[in-house]
Backbone as JSON Lines, residues from 0, in Angstrom:
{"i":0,"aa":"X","n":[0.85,-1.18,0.0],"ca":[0.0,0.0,0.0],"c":[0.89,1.23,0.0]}
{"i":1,"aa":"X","n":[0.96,2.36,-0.64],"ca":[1.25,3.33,-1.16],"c":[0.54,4.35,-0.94]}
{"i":2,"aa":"X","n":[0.41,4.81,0.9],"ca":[-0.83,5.82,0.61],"c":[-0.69,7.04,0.25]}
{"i":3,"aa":"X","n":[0.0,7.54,0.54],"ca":[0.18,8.93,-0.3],"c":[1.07,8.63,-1.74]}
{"i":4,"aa":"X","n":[0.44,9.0,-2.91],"ca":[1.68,7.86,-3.89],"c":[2.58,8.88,-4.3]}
{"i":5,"aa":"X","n":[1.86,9.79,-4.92],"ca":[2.68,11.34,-5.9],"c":[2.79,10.3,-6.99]}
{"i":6,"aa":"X","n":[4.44,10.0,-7.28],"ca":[4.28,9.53,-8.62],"c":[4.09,7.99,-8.59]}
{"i":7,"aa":"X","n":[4.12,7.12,-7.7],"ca":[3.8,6.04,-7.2],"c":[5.46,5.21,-7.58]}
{"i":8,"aa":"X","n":[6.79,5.78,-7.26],"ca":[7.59,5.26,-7.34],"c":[8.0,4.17,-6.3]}
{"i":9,"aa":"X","n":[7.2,4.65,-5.06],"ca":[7.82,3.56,-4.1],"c":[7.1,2.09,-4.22]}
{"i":10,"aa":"X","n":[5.55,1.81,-4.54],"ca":[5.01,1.17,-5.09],"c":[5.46,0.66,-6.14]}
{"i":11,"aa":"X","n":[6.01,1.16,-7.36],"ca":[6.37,0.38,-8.23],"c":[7.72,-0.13,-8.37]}
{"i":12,"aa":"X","n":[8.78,0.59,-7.81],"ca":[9.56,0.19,-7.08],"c":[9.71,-1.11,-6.79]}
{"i":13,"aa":"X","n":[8.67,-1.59,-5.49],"ca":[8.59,-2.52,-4.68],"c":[7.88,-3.59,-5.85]}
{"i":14,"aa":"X","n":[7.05,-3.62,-6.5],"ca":[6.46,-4.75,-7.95],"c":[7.68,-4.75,-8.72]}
{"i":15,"aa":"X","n":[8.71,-4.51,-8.56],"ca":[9.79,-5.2,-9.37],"c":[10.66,-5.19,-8.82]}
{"i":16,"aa":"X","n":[11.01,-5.35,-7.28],"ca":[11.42,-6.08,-6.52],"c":[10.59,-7.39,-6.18]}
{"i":17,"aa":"X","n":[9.92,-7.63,-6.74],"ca":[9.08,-8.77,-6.27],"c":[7.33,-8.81,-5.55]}
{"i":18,"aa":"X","n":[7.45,-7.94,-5.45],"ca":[5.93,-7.58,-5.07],"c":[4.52,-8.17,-6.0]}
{"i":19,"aa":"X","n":[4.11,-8.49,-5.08],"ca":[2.94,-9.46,-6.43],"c":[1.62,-8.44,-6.9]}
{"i":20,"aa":"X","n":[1.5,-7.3,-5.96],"ca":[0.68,-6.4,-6.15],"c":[0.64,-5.25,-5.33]}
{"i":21,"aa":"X","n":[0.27,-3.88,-5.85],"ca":[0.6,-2.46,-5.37],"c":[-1.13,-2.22,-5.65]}
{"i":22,"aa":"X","n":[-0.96,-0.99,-4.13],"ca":[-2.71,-0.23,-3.77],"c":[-1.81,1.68,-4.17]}
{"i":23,"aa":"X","n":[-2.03,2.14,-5.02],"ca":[-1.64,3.57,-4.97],"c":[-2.56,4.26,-4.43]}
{"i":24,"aa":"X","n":[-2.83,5.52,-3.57],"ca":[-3.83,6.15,-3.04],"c":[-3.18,7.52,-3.22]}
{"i":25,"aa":"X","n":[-3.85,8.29,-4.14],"ca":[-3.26,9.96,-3.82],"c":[-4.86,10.52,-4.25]}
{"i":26,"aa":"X","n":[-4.99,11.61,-3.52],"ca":[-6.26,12.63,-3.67],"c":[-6.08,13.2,-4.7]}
{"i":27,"aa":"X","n":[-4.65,13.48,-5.25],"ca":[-4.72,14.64,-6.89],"c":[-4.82,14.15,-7.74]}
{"i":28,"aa":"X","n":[-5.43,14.18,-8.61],"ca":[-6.09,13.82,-10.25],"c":[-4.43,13.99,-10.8]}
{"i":29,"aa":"X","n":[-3.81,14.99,-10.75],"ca":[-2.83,15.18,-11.73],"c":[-1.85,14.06,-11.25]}
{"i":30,"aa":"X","n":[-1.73,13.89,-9.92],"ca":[-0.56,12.55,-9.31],"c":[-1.19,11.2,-10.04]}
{"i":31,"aa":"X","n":[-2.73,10.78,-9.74],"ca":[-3.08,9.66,-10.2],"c":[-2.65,9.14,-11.46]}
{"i":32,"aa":"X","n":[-3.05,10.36,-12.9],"ca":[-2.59,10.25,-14.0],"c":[-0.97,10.3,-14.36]}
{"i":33,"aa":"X","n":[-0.29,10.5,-13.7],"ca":[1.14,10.59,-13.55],"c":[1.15,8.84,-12.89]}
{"i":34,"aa":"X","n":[0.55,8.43,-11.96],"ca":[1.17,7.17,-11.48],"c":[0.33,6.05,-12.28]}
{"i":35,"aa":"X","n":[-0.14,6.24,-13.14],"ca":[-1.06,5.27,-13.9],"c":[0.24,5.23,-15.23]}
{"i":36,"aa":"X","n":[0.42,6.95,-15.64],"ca":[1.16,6.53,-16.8],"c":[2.64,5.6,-16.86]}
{"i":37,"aa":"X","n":[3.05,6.52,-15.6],"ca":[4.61,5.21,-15.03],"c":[4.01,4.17,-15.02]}
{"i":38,"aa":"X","n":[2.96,3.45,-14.18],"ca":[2.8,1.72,-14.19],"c":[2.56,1.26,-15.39]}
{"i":39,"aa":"X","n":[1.95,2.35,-16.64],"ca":[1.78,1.85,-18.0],"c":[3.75,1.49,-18.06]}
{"i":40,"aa":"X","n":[4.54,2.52,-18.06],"ca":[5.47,2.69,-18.64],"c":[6.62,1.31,-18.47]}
{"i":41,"aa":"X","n":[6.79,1.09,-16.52],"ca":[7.1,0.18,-16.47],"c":[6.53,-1.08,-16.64]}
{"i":42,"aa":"X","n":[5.28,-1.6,-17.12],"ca":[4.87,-2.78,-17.8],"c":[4.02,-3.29,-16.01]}
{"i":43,"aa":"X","n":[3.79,-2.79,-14.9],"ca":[3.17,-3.29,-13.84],"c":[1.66,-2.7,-13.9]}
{"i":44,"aa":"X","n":[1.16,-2.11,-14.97],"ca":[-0.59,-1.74,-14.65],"c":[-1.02,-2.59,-14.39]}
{"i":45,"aa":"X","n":[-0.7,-4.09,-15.02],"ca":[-1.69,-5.13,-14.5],"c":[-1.57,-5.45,-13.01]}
{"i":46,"aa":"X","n":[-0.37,-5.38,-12.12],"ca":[-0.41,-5.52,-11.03],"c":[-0.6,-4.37,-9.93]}
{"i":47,"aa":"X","n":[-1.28,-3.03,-10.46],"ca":[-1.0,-2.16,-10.04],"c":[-2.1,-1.15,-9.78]}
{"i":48,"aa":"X","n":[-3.03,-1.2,-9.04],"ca":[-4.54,-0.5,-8.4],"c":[-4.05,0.73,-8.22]}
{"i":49,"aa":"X","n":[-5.13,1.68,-9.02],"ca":[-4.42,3.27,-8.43],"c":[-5.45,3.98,-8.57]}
{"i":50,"aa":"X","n":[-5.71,4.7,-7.28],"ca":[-7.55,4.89,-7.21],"c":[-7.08,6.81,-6.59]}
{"i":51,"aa":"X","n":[-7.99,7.21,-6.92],"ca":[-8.25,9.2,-6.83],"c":[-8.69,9.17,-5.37]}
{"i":52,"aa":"X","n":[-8.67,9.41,-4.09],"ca":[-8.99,9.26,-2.74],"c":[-8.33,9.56,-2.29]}
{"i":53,"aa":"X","n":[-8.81,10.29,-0.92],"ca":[-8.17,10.86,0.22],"c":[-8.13,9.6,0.9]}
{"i":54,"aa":"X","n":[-6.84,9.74,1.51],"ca":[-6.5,8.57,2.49],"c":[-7.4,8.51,3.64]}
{"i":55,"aa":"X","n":[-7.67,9.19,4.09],"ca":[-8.51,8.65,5.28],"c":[-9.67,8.24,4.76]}
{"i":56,"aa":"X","n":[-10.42,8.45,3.54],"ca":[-11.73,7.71,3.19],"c":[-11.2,6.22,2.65]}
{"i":57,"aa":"X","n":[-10.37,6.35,2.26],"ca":[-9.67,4.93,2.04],"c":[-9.73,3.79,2.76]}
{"i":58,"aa":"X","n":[-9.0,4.56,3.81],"ca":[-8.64,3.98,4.86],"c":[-10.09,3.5,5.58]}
{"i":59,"aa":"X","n":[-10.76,4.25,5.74],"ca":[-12.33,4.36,6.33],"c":[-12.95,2.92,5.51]}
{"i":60,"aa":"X","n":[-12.99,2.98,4.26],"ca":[-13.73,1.95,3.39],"c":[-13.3,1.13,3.0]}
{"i":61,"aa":"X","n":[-11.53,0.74,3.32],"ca":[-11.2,-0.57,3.09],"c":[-10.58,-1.31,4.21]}
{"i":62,"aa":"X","n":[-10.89,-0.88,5.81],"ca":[-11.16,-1.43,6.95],"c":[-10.85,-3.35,6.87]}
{"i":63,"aa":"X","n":[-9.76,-3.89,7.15],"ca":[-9.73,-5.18,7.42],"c":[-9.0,-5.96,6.14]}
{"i":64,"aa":"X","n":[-9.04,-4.6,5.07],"ca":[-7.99,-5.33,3.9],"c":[-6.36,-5.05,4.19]}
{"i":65,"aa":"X","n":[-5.67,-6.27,4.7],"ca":[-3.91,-6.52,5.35],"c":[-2.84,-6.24,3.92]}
{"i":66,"aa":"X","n":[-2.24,-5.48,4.52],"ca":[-1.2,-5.21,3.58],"c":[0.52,-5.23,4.3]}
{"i":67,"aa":"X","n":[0.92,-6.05,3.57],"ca":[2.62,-6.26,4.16],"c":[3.64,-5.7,4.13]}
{"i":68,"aa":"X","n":[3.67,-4.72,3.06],"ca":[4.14,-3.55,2.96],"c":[3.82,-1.95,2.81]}
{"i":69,"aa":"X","n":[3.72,-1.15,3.65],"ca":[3.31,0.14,3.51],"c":[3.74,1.48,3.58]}
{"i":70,"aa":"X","n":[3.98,2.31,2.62],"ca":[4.61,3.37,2.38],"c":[3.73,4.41,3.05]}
{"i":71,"aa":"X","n":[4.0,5.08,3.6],"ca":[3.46,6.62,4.22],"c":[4.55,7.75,3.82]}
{"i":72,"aa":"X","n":[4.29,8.19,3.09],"ca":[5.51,9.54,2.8],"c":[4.12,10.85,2.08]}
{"i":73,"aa":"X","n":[3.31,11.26,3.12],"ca":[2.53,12.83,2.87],"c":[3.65,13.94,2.88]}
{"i":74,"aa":"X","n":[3.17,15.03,2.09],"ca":[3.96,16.06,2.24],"c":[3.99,16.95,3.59]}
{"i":75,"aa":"X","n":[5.69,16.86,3.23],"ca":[5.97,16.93,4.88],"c":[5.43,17.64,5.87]}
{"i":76,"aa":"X","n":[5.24,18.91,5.04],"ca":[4.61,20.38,6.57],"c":[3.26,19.47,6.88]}
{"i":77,"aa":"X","n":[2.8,18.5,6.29],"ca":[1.27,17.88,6.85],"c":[1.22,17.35,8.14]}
{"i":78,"aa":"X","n":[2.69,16.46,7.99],"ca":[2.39,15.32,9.19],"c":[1.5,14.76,9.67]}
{"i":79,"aa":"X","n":[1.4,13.56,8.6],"ca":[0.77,13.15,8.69],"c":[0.94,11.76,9.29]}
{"i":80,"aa":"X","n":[2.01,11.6,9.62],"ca":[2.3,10.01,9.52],"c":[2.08,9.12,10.66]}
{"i":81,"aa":"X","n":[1.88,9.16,11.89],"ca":[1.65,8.94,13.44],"c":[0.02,9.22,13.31]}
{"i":82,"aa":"X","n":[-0.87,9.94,12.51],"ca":[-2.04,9.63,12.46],"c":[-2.71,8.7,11.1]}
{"i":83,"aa":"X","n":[-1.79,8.25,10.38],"ca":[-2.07,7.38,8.89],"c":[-1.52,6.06,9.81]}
{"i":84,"aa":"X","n":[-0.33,5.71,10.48],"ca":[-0.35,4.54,11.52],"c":[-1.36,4.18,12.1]}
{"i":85,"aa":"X","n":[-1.99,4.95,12.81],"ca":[-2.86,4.83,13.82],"c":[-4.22,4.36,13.13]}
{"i":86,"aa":"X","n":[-4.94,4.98,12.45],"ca":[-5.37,4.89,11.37],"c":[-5.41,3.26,10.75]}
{"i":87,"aa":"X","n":[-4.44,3.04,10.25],"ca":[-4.42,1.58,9.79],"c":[-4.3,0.84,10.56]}
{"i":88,"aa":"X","n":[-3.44,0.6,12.19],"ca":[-3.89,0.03,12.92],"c":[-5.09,-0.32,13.61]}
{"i":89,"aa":"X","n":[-6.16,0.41,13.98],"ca":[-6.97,0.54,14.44],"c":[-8.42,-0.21,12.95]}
{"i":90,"aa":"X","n":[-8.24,0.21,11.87],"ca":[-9.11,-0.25,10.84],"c":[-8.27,-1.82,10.68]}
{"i":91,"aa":"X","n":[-7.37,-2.15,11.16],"ca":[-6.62,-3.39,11.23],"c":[-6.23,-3.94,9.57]}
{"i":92,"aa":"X","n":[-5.79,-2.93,9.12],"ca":[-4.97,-2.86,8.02],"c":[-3.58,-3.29,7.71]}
{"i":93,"aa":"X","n":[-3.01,-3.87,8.72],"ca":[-1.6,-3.81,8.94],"c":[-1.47,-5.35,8.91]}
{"i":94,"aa":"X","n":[-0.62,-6.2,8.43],"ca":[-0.55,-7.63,8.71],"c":[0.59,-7.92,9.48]}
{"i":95,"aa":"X","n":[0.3,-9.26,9.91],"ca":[0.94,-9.63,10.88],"c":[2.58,-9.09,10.19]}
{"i":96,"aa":"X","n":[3.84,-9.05,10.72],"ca":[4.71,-8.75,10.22],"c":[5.39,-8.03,9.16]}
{"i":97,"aa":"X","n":[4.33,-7.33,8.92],"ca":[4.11,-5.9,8.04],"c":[5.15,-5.1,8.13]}
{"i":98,"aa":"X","n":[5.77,-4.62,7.05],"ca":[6.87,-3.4,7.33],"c":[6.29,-2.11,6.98]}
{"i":99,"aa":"X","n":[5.95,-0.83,7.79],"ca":[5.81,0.31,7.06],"c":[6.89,1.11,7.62]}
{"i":100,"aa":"X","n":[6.52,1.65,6.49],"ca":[7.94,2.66,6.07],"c":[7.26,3.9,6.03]}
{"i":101,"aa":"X","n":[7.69,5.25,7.08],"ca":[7.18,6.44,6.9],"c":[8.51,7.93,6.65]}
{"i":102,"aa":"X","n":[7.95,8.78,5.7],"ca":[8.96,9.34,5.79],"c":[8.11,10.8,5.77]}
{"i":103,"aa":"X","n":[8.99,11.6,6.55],"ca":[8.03,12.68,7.43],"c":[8.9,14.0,7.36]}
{"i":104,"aa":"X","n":[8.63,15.32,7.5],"ca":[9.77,16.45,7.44],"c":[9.56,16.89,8.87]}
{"i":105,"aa":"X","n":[9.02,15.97,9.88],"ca":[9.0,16.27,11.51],"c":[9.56,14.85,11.78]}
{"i":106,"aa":"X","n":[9.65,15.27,13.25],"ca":[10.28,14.62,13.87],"c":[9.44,13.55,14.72]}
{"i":107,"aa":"X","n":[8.28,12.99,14.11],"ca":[7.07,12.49,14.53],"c":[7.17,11.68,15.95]}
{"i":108,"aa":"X","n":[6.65,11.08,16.99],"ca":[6.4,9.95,17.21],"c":[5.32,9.31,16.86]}
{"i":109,"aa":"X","n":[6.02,8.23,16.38],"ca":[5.29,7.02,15.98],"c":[4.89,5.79,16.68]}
{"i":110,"aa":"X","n":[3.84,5.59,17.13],"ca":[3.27,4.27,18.06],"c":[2.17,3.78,17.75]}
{"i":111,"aa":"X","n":[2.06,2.59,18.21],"ca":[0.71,1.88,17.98],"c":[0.74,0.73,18.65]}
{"i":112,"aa":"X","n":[-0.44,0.04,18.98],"ca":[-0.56,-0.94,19.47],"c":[-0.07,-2.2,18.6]}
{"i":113,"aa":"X","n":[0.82,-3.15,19.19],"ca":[1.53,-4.06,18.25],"c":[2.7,-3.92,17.51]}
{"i":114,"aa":"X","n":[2.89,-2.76,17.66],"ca":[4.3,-1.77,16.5],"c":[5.18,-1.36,17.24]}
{"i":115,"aa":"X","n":[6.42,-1.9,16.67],"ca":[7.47,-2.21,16.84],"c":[8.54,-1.46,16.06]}
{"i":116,"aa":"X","n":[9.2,-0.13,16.6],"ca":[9.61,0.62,15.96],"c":[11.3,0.0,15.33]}
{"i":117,"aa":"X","n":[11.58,-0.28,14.29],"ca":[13.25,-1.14,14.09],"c":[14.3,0.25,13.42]}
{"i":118,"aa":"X","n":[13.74,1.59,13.54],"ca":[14.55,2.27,13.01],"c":[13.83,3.7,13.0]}
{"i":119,"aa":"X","n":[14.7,4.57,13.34],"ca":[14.3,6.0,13.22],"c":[15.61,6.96,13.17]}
{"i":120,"aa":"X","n":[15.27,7.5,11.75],"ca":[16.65,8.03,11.69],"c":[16.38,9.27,11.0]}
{"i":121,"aa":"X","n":[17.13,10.27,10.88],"ca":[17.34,11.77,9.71],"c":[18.13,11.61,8.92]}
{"i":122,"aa":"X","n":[17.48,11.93,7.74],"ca":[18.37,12.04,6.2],"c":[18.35,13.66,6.14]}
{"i":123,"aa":"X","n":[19.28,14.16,6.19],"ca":[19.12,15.39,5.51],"c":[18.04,16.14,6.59]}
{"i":124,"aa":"X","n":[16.66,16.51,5.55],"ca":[15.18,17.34,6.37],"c":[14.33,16.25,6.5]}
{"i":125,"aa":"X","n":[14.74,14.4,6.09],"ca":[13.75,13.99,6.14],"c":[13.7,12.91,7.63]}
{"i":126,"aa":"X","n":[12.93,12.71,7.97],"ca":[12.89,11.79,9.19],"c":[11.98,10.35,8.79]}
{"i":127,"aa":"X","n":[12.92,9.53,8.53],"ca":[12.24,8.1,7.81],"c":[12.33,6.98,9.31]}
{"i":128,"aa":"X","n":[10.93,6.71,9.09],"ca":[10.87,5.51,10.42],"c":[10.18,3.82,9.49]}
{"i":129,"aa":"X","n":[10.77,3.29,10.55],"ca":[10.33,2.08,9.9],"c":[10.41,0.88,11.38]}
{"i":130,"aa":"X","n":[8.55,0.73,11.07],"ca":[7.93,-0.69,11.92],"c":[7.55,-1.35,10.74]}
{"i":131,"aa":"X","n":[7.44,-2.52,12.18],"ca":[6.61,-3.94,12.0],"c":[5.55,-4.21,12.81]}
{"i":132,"aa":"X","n":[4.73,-4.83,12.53],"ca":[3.79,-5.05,13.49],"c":[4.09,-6.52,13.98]}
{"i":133,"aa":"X","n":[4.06,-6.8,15.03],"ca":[4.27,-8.12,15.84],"c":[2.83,-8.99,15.72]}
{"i":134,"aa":"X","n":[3.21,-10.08,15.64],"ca":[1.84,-11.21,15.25],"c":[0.96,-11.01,16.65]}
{"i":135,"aa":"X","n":[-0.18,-11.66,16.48],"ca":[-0.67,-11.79,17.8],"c":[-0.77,-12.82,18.8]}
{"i":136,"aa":"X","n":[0.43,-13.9,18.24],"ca":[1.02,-14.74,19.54],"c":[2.06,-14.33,20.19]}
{"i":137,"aa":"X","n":[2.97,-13.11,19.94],"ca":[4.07,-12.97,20.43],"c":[4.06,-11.67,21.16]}
């Protein structure tokens, strides 16, 4: 899942690393058509869902669909990313051993029930964190 996509590089990215299928989510018409034409370009449209929506209605209406990998990178002054976690945890979006990957221009904290922070670091202006969510036997 790819929720904020822009041009949906990290998503497609990840489908040719091996990924068997990508969810793109951006609210701008002009990003969507930009990340439709790259998945034309690199040959993944067929594996590659890319829908016009604000993330939180998304998020709201696809409640209980698990995804194993998840990109959060909103533009930065938003900060959005500690409430797009929360968010998918709570709609139980997150699968067992799930990696998301958030990258933020604050210095967020990030928590959730089950999440397991394996890295938080600064690049430059950007502040990239990255959990897992722990199964629910452990």
């Amino acid at each position: 899942l790819d929720l904020f996509s822009g041009s949906g590089q990290l998503a497609l990215e990840a489908l040719s690393r091996g990924a068997s299928e990508a969810v793109c989510i951006d609210s701008n018409p002009a990003a969507v058509k930009i990340i439709k034409a790259n998945a034309e370009k690199t040959h993944f449209a067929d594996r590659c869902t890319v829908l016009n929506s604000d993330w939180k209605a998304y998020v709201k209406t696809h409640g209980g669909e698990k995804y194993g990998i998840i990109f959060i990178d909103p533009p930065y002054e938003a900060a959005l990313c500690a409430d797009a976690v929360k968010r998918l945890n709570e709609n139980d979006m997150i699968a067992d051993h799930a990696m998301i990957v958030c990258e933020s221009g604050s210095d967020e904290y990030i928590v959730g029930e089950g999440l397991k922070i394996l890295r938080h670091v600064k690049y430059g202006r950007a502040y990239v964190t990255l959990l897992t969510k722990e199964s629910e036997g452990i």
